[in-house]
Short mmCIF file of C-alpha atoms and ligand atoms in Angstrom, two decimals:
data_model
loop_
_atom_site.label_atom_id
_atom_site.label_comp_id
_atom_site.label_asym_id
_atom_site.label_seq_id
_atom_site.Cartn_x
_atom_site.Cartn_y
_atom_site.Cartn_z
CA MET A 259 45.53 -22.86 18.26
CA LYS A 260 48.69 -23.75 20.13
CA ILE A 261 50.38 -26.63 18.34
CA PHE A 262 53.46 -28.65 19.33
CA ILE A 263 55.48 -30.22 16.48
CA THR A 264 58.23 -32.85 16.78
CA GLY A 265 60.72 -33.23 13.91
CA ALA A 266 60.09 -29.56 13.22
CA ASN A 267 63.33 -29.04 11.29
CA GLY A 268 62.76 -32.07 9.03
CA PHE A 269 61.61 -32.02 5.39
CA LEU A 270 57.95 -32.38 6.38
CA GLY A 271 58.21 -30.54 9.70
CA LYS A 272 59.35 -27.28 8.12
CA LYS A 273 56.62 -27.32 5.45
CA LEU A 274 53.98 -28.15 8.06
CA SER A 275 55.23 -25.42 10.39
CA LEU A 276 55.09 -22.83 7.63
CA ARG A 277 51.51 -23.78 6.67
CA LEU A 278 50.34 -23.56 10.30
CA LEU A 279 52.15 -20.25 10.84
CA GLU A 280 50.46 -18.80 7.76
CA GLN A 281 47.12 -19.77 9.31
CA GLY A 282 47.98 -17.84 12.47
CA HIS A 283 48.62 -20.72 14.87
CA GLU A 284 51.16 -20.43 17.69
CA LEU A 285 53.80 -23.15 17.41
CA TYR A 286 56.09 -24.99 19.82
CA LEU A 287 58.81 -26.51 17.65
CA LEU A 288 60.77 -29.40 19.17
CA VAL A 289 64.32 -29.68 17.85
CA ARG A 290 67.40 -31.39 19.23
CA LYS A 291 69.48 -28.29 18.59
CA ARG A 292 68.03 -24.81 18.31
CA THR A 293 70.60 -23.91 15.64
CA ARG A 294 69.10 -26.52 13.28
CA LEU A 295 66.20 -24.14 12.83
CA ASP A 296 68.40 -21.14 12.00
CA SER A 297 67.91 -21.32 8.24
CA PHE A 298 64.13 -21.80 8.66
CA MET A 299 63.91 -18.84 11.07
CA ASN A 300 65.91 -16.65 8.67
CA LYS A 301 64.00 -17.71 5.56
CA GLU A 302 60.53 -19.30 5.53
CA GLY A 303 59.84 -18.48 9.20
CA LYS A 304 60.99 -14.86 8.89
CA GLY A 305 58.20 -12.57 9.99
CA TYR A 306 56.59 -15.25 12.17
CA SER A 307 59.00 -15.21 15.12
CA GLY A 308 56.23 -13.90 17.41
CA GLN A 309 54.28 -17.13 16.80
CA ILE A 310 57.23 -19.50 17.33
CA HIS A 311 58.61 -21.01 20.54
CA ILE A 312 61.67 -23.19 19.94
CA VAL A 313 61.87 -26.07 22.41
CA GLU A 314 65.14 -27.99 22.64
CA GLY A 315 64.54 -31.66 23.37
CA ASP A 316 64.94 -35.25 22.26
CA VAL A 317 62.13 -37.74 21.76
CA THR A 318 64.30 -40.61 23.00
CA ARG A 319 64.37 -39.06 26.47
CA GLN A 320 61.65 -39.20 29.10
CA ASN A 321 59.53 -36.04 29.00
CA LEU A 322 61.42 -35.36 25.73
CA GLY A 323 64.29 -34.18 27.93
CA LEU A 324 62.36 -31.08 29.07
CA ASN A 325 62.88 -29.89 32.63
CA ALA A 326 60.07 -29.73 35.20
CA GLU A 327 59.73 -25.97 34.87
CA LEU A 328 59.27 -26.13 31.10
CA LEU A 329 56.80 -29.01 31.40
CA GLU A 330 54.82 -27.05 33.94
CA SER A 331 54.77 -23.99 31.69
CA LEU A 332 53.43 -26.09 28.78
CA THR A 333 50.74 -27.83 30.82
CA GLY A 334 47.26 -26.93 29.66
CA LYS A 335 48.68 -24.82 26.83
CA ILE A 336 48.86 -27.33 23.95
CA ASP A 337 45.78 -27.94 21.77
CA ALA A 338 47.38 -30.54 19.47
CA ILE A 339 50.66 -32.32 18.80
CA TYR A 340 51.94 -33.38 15.38
CA HIS A 341 54.52 -36.13 15.98
CA SER A 342 56.75 -36.18 12.90
CA ALA A 343 60.20 -36.92 14.38
CA ALA A 344 61.61 -40.23 13.20
CA LEU A 345 64.73 -41.99 12.01
CA LEU A 346 64.29 -42.79 8.29
CA SER A 347 66.81 -45.57 7.85
CA PHE A 348 66.16 -48.83 5.98
CA ASP A 349 69.49 -50.24 7.20
CA GLU A 350 69.32 -53.42 9.28
CA ASN A 351 72.45 -52.21 11.14
CA ASP A 352 70.44 -49.24 12.42
CA ARG A 353 67.62 -51.46 13.82
CA ASP A 354 68.22 -50.56 17.49
CA LYS A 355 68.57 -46.84 16.81
CA THR A 356 65.48 -46.92 14.58
CA TYR A 357 63.39 -48.57 17.31
CA LYS A 358 64.75 -46.18 19.92
CA VAL A 359 63.64 -43.11 17.99
CA ASN A 360 60.51 -44.43 16.27
CA VAL A 361 59.00 -46.65 18.99
CA ASP A 362 60.44 -45.51 22.34
CA GLY A 363 60.36 -41.94 21.02
CA THR A 364 56.67 -42.24 20.16
CA GLU A 365 55.90 -43.62 23.61
CA ASN A 366 57.70 -40.65 25.16
CA VAL A 367 55.69 -38.26 22.98
CA MET A 368 52.40 -39.92 24.00
CA ASN A 369 53.34 -39.71 27.70
CA PHE A 370 54.36 -36.10 27.22
CA ALA A 371 50.97 -35.42 25.59
CA LEU A 372 49.22 -36.90 28.65
CA LYS A 373 51.42 -34.98 31.05
CA VAL A 374 50.85 -31.57 29.43
CA GLY A 375 47.17 -32.39 28.81
CA SER A 376 47.19 -32.17 25.02
CA PRO A 377 43.75 -33.35 23.87
CA ARG A 378 45.03 -34.57 20.45
CA VAL A 379 48.02 -36.26 18.88
CA LEU A 380 48.35 -36.52 15.11
CA TYR A 381 50.97 -39.18 14.39
CA ILE A 382 52.84 -39.08 11.06
CA SER A 383 53.35 -42.70 10.15
CA THR A 384 54.03 -44.19 6.70
CA ALA A 385 51.91 -45.98 4.10
CA TYR A 386 54.54 -48.75 4.21
CA THR A 387 53.40 -50.07 7.60
CA VAL A 388 51.50 -52.33 5.18
CA GLY A 389 54.76 -54.37 5.14
CA GLU A 390 55.18 -57.02 2.47
CA GLU A 391 51.49 -57.14 1.55
CA ASN A 392 50.38 -55.86 -1.88
CA ALA A 393 47.16 -54.21 -0.69
CA GLY A 394 46.61 -51.82 2.19
CA SER A 395 43.64 -50.41 4.09
CA GLU A 396 42.87 -47.38 6.23
CA THR A 397 42.72 -49.49 9.38
CA LEU A 398 45.36 -50.54 11.89
CA TYR A 399 47.53 -53.29 10.38
CA SER A 400 48.42 -56.39 12.37
CA ALA A 401 51.89 -55.93 13.84
CA ASP A 402 52.89 -59.58 13.37
CA ARG A 403 53.11 -59.33 9.56
CA SER A 404 56.37 -59.41 7.58
CA PHE A 405 58.11 -56.14 6.95
CA VAL A 406 60.69 -55.13 4.36
CA ASN A 407 62.94 -53.37 6.89
CA PRO A 408 63.14 -52.25 10.55
CA TYR A 409 61.85 -48.79 9.60
CA GLU A 410 58.47 -50.17 8.44
CA ALA A 411 58.26 -52.50 11.46
CA SER A 412 59.07 -49.71 13.93
CA LYS A 413 56.48 -47.37 12.41
CA CYS A 414 53.82 -50.11 12.60
CA GLU A 415 54.67 -50.77 16.25
CA ALA A 416 54.45 -47.03 16.91
CA GLU A 417 50.99 -46.91 15.28
CA HIS A 418 49.83 -49.59 17.72
CA LEU A 419 51.27 -47.60 20.60
CA VAL A 420 49.50 -44.41 19.50
CA TYR A 421 46.23 -46.26 18.89
CA GLY A 422 46.39 -47.64 22.43
CA TYR A 423 45.98 -44.10 23.80
CA ARG A 424 42.65 -43.41 22.12
CA GLU A 425 40.70 -43.82 25.38
CA LYS A 426 42.87 -41.14 26.98
CA MET A 427 42.98 -38.54 24.18
CA GLU A 428 42.12 -38.14 20.50
CA VAL A 429 44.61 -39.83 18.21
CA VAL A 430 44.85 -39.69 14.43
CA ILE A 431 47.27 -41.65 12.23
CA LEU A 432 48.43 -40.12 8.94
CA ARG A 433 50.26 -42.34 6.48
CA PRO A 434 52.12 -40.65 3.61
CA ALA A 435 53.63 -42.76 0.81
CA ILE A 436 56.92 -41.60 -0.79
CA ILE A 437 57.08 -37.85 -0.28
CA ILE A 438 58.53 -35.90 -3.20
CA GLY A 439 58.94 -32.19 -3.98
CA ASP A 440 56.40 -29.42 -4.12
CA SER A 441 53.90 -29.86 -6.97
CA LYS A 442 54.28 -26.23 -8.10
CA THR A 443 57.92 -25.34 -7.44
CA GLY A 444 59.40 -28.85 -7.56
CA GLU A 445 61.52 -28.00 -4.51
CA ALA A 446 62.39 -30.72 -1.97
CA ASP A 447 64.73 -30.62 1.01
CA THR A 448 65.45 -34.34 1.40
CA ASN A 449 67.69 -37.17 0.19
CA PHE A 450 65.21 -39.91 1.05
CA GLY A 451 63.29 -42.28 -1.26
CA LEU A 452 63.08 -41.02 -4.86
CA TYR A 453 65.99 -38.68 -4.21
CA GLY A 454 68.44 -41.49 -3.35
CA PHE A 455 67.43 -43.16 -6.62
CA LEU A 456 67.83 -39.97 -8.69
CA LYS A 457 71.23 -39.29 -7.18
CA GLY A 458 72.27 -42.87 -8.03
CA ILE A 459 71.31 -42.38 -11.68
CA LYS A 460 73.17 -39.08 -11.83
CA ILE A 461 76.29 -40.82 -10.50
CA LEU A 462 75.83 -43.62 -13.07
CA LYS A 463 75.65 -41.01 -15.84
CA LYS A 464 78.90 -39.38 -14.68
CA ARG A 465 80.62 -42.79 -14.72
CA VAL A 466 79.27 -43.50 -18.21
CA GLU A 467 80.40 -40.07 -19.48
CA ARG A 468 83.89 -40.75 -18.18
CA LYS A 469 84.05 -44.03 -20.12
CA LYS A 470 82.94 -42.42 -23.41
CA ASP A 471 82.13 -45.87 -24.84
CA ASN A 472 78.72 -45.05 -26.37
CA GLN A 473 77.40 -48.24 -24.83
CA ASN A 474 73.88 -48.78 -23.48
CA TYR A 475 73.47 -49.14 -19.73
CA ARG A 476 70.77 -51.29 -18.23
CA ILE A 477 68.65 -50.62 -15.23
CA PHE A 478 66.81 -53.72 -14.07
CA LEU A 479 63.30 -52.59 -13.22
CA ASP A 480 59.83 -53.80 -14.11
CA PRO A 481 58.33 -51.00 -16.26
CA ASP A 482 54.77 -51.86 -15.15
CA VAL A 483 55.34 -51.44 -11.42
CA ALA A 484 54.02 -48.16 -9.99
CA GLN A 485 55.74 -46.01 -7.36
CA ASN A 486 53.49 -44.21 -4.93
CA PHE A 487 54.81 -40.64 -5.01
CA VAL A 488 53.00 -37.82 -3.21
CA PRO A 489 54.08 -34.17 -3.53
CA VAL A 490 54.90 -32.60 -0.18
CA ASP A 491 52.33 -29.78 -0.51
CA TYR A 492 49.57 -32.40 -0.97
CA VAL A 493 50.78 -34.22 2.16
CA ILE A 494 50.62 -30.91 4.05
CA ASN A 495 47.06 -30.34 2.74
CA VAL A 496 46.02 -33.63 4.35
CA LEU A 497 47.89 -33.03 7.62
CA ASP A 498 46.31 -29.59 7.81
CA ALA A 499 42.78 -30.83 7.02
CA ALA A 500 43.11 -33.50 9.73
CA LEU A 501 43.46 -30.82 12.39
CA PHE A 502 39.76 -29.90 12.08
CA HIS A 503 38.15 -32.67 10.02
CA SER A 504 39.24 -35.92 11.67
CA GLU A 505 37.90 -37.97 14.55
CA ASN A 506 39.48 -40.00 17.28
CA GLY A 507 41.01 -43.22 15.88
CA ASP A 508 40.92 -42.10 12.23
CA ILE A 509 43.61 -43.47 9.92
CA PHE A 510 44.37 -41.78 6.60
CA ASN A 511 46.45 -43.06 3.68
CA ILE A 512 48.16 -40.04 2.11
CA THR A 513 48.82 -41.89 -1.12
CA ASN A 514 48.53 -41.27 -4.84
CA PRO A 515 45.40 -42.84 -6.40
CA ASN A 516 47.16 -42.83 -9.82
CA PRO A 517 50.80 -43.53 -9.05
CA PRO A 518 53.29 -43.25 -11.95
CA LEU A 519 54.75 -46.39 -13.52
CA GLN A 520 58.50 -46.99 -13.36
CA SER A 521 58.56 -46.76 -17.19
CA GLU A 522 57.24 -43.19 -16.98
CA ILE A 523 59.59 -42.21 -14.14
CA LEU A 524 62.62 -43.50 -16.05
CA SER A 525 61.54 -41.84 -19.30
CA ILE A 526 61.41 -38.49 -17.48
CA VAL A 527 64.81 -39.05 -15.86
CA LYS A 528 66.39 -39.94 -19.25
CA GLU A 529 64.85 -36.86 -20.84
CA VAL A 530 65.94 -34.48 -18.06
CA LEU A 531 69.49 -35.88 -17.87
CA ASP A 532 69.80 -36.34 -21.63
CA PHE A 533 70.79 -39.95 -20.98
CA PRO A 534 69.51 -42.01 -23.97
CA GLU A 535 72.02 -44.80 -23.25
CA LEU A 536 69.96 -45.79 -20.20
CA LYS A 537 67.66 -48.75 -21.00
CA MET A 538 65.13 -50.40 -18.76
CA HIS A 539 65.24 -54.21 -18.53
CA LEU A 540 63.08 -56.63 -16.60
CA LEU A 541 64.74 -58.09 -13.53
CA SER A 542 64.23 -61.56 -14.98
CA SER A 543 66.40 -60.67 -17.99
CA ASN A 544 69.36 -60.18 -15.65
CA GLY A 545 72.62 -61.20 -17.29
CA GLU A 546 76.20 -60.25 -16.57
CA MET A 547 76.30 -56.68 -15.34
CA THR A 548 78.99 -54.17 -16.22
CA ASN A 549 80.87 -52.66 -13.27
CA GLU A 550 78.87 -49.45 -13.63
CA GLU A 551 75.54 -51.29 -13.69
CA LYS A 552 76.57 -53.38 -10.69
CA ALA A 553 77.66 -50.34 -8.68
CA PHE A 554 74.29 -48.70 -9.37
CA HIS A 555 72.20 -51.76 -8.49
CA ASP A 556 74.23 -52.50 -5.35
CA SER A 557 73.67 -48.97 -4.12
CA MET A 558 69.92 -49.37 -4.72
CA SER A 559 69.56 -52.78 -3.05
CA ILE A 560 67.70 -51.34 -0.03
CA PHE A 561 64.88 -50.36 -2.42
CA ASN A 562 64.61 -53.77 -4.16
CA SER A 563 61.37 -54.84 -2.54
CA TYR A 564 59.75 -51.50 -3.47
CA PHE A 565 60.94 -51.72 -7.11
CA GLN A 566 59.27 -55.09 -7.56
CA ARG A 567 55.63 -54.58 -6.61
CA THR A 568 52.76 -52.17 -6.94
CA ILE A 569 50.89 -51.70 -3.68
CA ASP A 570 47.23 -50.76 -3.75
CA PHE A 571 46.40 -48.15 -1.11
CA PRO A 572 42.71 -47.28 -0.66
CA THR A 573 42.06 -43.61 0.10
CA GLU A 574 38.32 -43.42 0.91
CA HIS A 575 38.88 -41.92 4.39
CA THR A 576 41.27 -39.31 3.05
CA GLU A 577 38.95 -38.44 0.15
CA LYS A 578 36.01 -38.03 2.52
CA MET A 579 37.98 -35.80 4.86
CA LEU A 580 39.36 -33.64 2.04
CA THR A 581 35.86 -33.23 0.60
CA ALA A 582 34.66 -32.03 4.02
CA ALA A 583 37.59 -29.60 4.15
CA GLY A 584 37.00 -28.40 0.56
CA VAL A 585 40.47 -29.55 -0.54
CA PRO A 586 40.99 -31.41 -3.87
CA MET A 587 42.49 -34.90 -4.06
CA LEU A 588 45.87 -35.29 -5.66
CA GLU A 589 45.98 -35.35 -9.47
CA MET A 590 49.57 -35.83 -10.52
CA ASP A 591 50.29 -35.72 -14.25
CA ARG A 592 53.55 -36.22 -16.17
CA GLU A 593 54.23 -32.50 -16.25
CA MET A 594 54.06 -32.23 -12.44
CA LEU A 595 56.32 -35.22 -11.94
CA LYS A 596 58.78 -33.90 -14.52
CA ARG A 597 58.92 -30.52 -12.76
CA ILE A 598 59.74 -32.23 -9.44
CA ILE A 599 62.39 -34.55 -10.92
CA GLU A 600 63.93 -31.78 -13.01
CA THR A 601 64.17 -29.36 -10.09
CA PHE A 602 66.14 -31.89 -8.10
CA LEU A 603 68.39 -33.18 -10.88
CA MET A 604 69.20 -29.75 -12.25
CA ASN A 605 69.49 -27.71 -9.04
CA GLN A 606 69.96 -29.91 -6.01
CA ALA A 607 71.51 -33.30 -6.80
CA ARG A 608 75.20 -32.71 -6.24
CA VAL A 609 77.31 -35.70 -7.19
CA PRO A 610 81.08 -36.08 -7.06
CA LEU A 611 82.75 -35.27 -10.39
N1 LIG B 279 60.08 -38.50 3.57
C1 LIG B 279 59.24 -39.45 3.21
O1 LIG B 279 59.20 -39.89 2.03
C2 LIG B 279 58.27 -40.02 4.21
C3 LIG B 279 57.30 -40.93 3.75
C4 LIG B 279 56.37 -41.45 4.63
C5 LIG B 279 56.40 -41.07 5.95
N2 LIG B 279 57.35 -40.21 6.39
C6 LIG B 279 57.32 -39.84 7.82
O2 LIG B 279 57.23 -38.43 7.90
C7 LIG B 279 57.91 -37.96 9.06
C8 LIG B 279 58.87 -36.85 8.68
O3 LIG B 279 59.80 -37.34 7.72
P1 LIG B 279 60.81 -36.36 6.98
O4 LIG B 279 60.87 -36.77 5.56
O5 LIG B 279 60.48 -34.96 7.34
O6 LIG B 279 62.16 -36.82 7.68
P2 LIG B 279 63.44 -35.93 8.10
O7 LIG B 279 63.63 -34.81 7.17
O8 LIG B 279 64.56 -36.90 8.30
O9 LIG B 279 62.99 -35.37 9.50
C9 LIG B 279 62.98 -36.16 10.64
C10 LIG B 279 63.02 -35.25 11.83
O10 LIG B 279 63.04 -36.04 13.03
C11 LIG B 279 63.97 -35.44 13.91
N3 LIG B 279 64.49 -36.39 14.89
C12 LIG B 279 65.16 -37.54 14.65
N4 LIG B 279 65.52 -38.11 15.82
C13 LIG B 279 65.06 -37.30 16.79
C14 LIG B 279 65.13 -37.32 18.20
N5 LIG B 279 65.75 -38.32 18.87
N6 LIG B 279 64.54 -36.33 18.92
C15 LIG B 279 63.93 -35.31 18.28
N7 LIG B 279 63.85 -35.21 16.94
C16 LIG B 279 64.41 -36.20 16.21
C17 LIG B 279 65.08 -34.93 13.00
O11 LIG B 279 65.83 -33.96 13.69
P3 LIG B 279 67.41 -33.75 13.40
O12 LIG B 279 67.47 -32.78 12.27
O13 LIG B 279 67.92 -33.22 14.69
O14 LIG B 279 67.98 -35.08 13.03
C18 LIG B 279 64.25 -34.34 11.87
O15 LIG B 279 63.81 -33.06 12.18
C19 LIG B 279 58.58 -39.18 9.68
O16 LIG B 279 57.80 -39.61 10.76
C20 LIG B 279 58.59 -40.21 8.57
O17 LIG B 279 58.54 -41.51 9.08
C21 LIG B 279 58.27 -39.66 5.56
#
């Protein structure tokens, strides 16, 4: 098949591209700057250059910024589009930019799909379009609910936009939870979600080491709240299965049916970093914080709403599709999670000394 991918040089985009290349598909990879794909072309993509067309463009521009000649040459050639490009910022100050990329950008991608006659668009959304609710579904959420941040709100609005095209082409919505490293190698090329948290703890440890006061340091988290982590290779399994085993209007939660508790996540982090002074306390037991504790919690404030609640995400649609595709559901155990956390903390998380 001929497949067009936006956000092709992102964390997910590169993994998805590699999987589709291995299966023999011909890919059109949209990137804002061709050079951003250099390391992919020289490493993972090496040997596949005959299957890759790099397309320079920007989702915030009409026709993705492609000229008439290029549009004409793509018309009738594309069998499916994966729309993965997005701005992943939880910052209220980035609201306008976030909407520009995630909502206007999605509208431009849908219009581009119509223009070039792509029969299918697979939109990569997020499980957190559920907003402030504690239970999700594999249906379109109402857009007038409360959201934790502009990112969630923009992705929900984009889902509605995509869904509105289902009379004109086939659309599928895929909703990953918090994407973490590869289940087998542990490797992850991102600083988002879990990785911001891990980096914060590594910085806290450095500060504590400098003080040499043998004191305990508190992290205010509810041990019984679960975090919905999904390894990137599992996410790719679902995106890949959806190419042949989904129907128009399908919505899939790419979530972990047995998400790890915060107590387990922190126990792994302490073990890997050899950081026994780190103690978990309930938020309600908040007292005076030390400067180090305060610096850590301030830097994590954008995640507060996620730290405080477990969200239930049903996965019946995803399970049914994976069964049809002969792909197993995710089973993440402590060992797998430890491998992913350890790979990042030991090899990738660079923090100032
Ligand atoms: N990572 C997660 O935990 C997670 C969880 C749930 C859902 N998702 C969704 O999964 C998708 C991929 O996320 P990711 O983790 O791969 O993020 P990422 O690594 O930040 O990749 C985002 C990609 O979007 C591209 N992009 C941003 N603005 C663009 C524009 N104006 N025009 C064209 N491309 C643009 C970026 O290109 P540049 O390199 O040029 O900036 C980058 O390639 C997103 O839709 C995200 O909402 C991610």
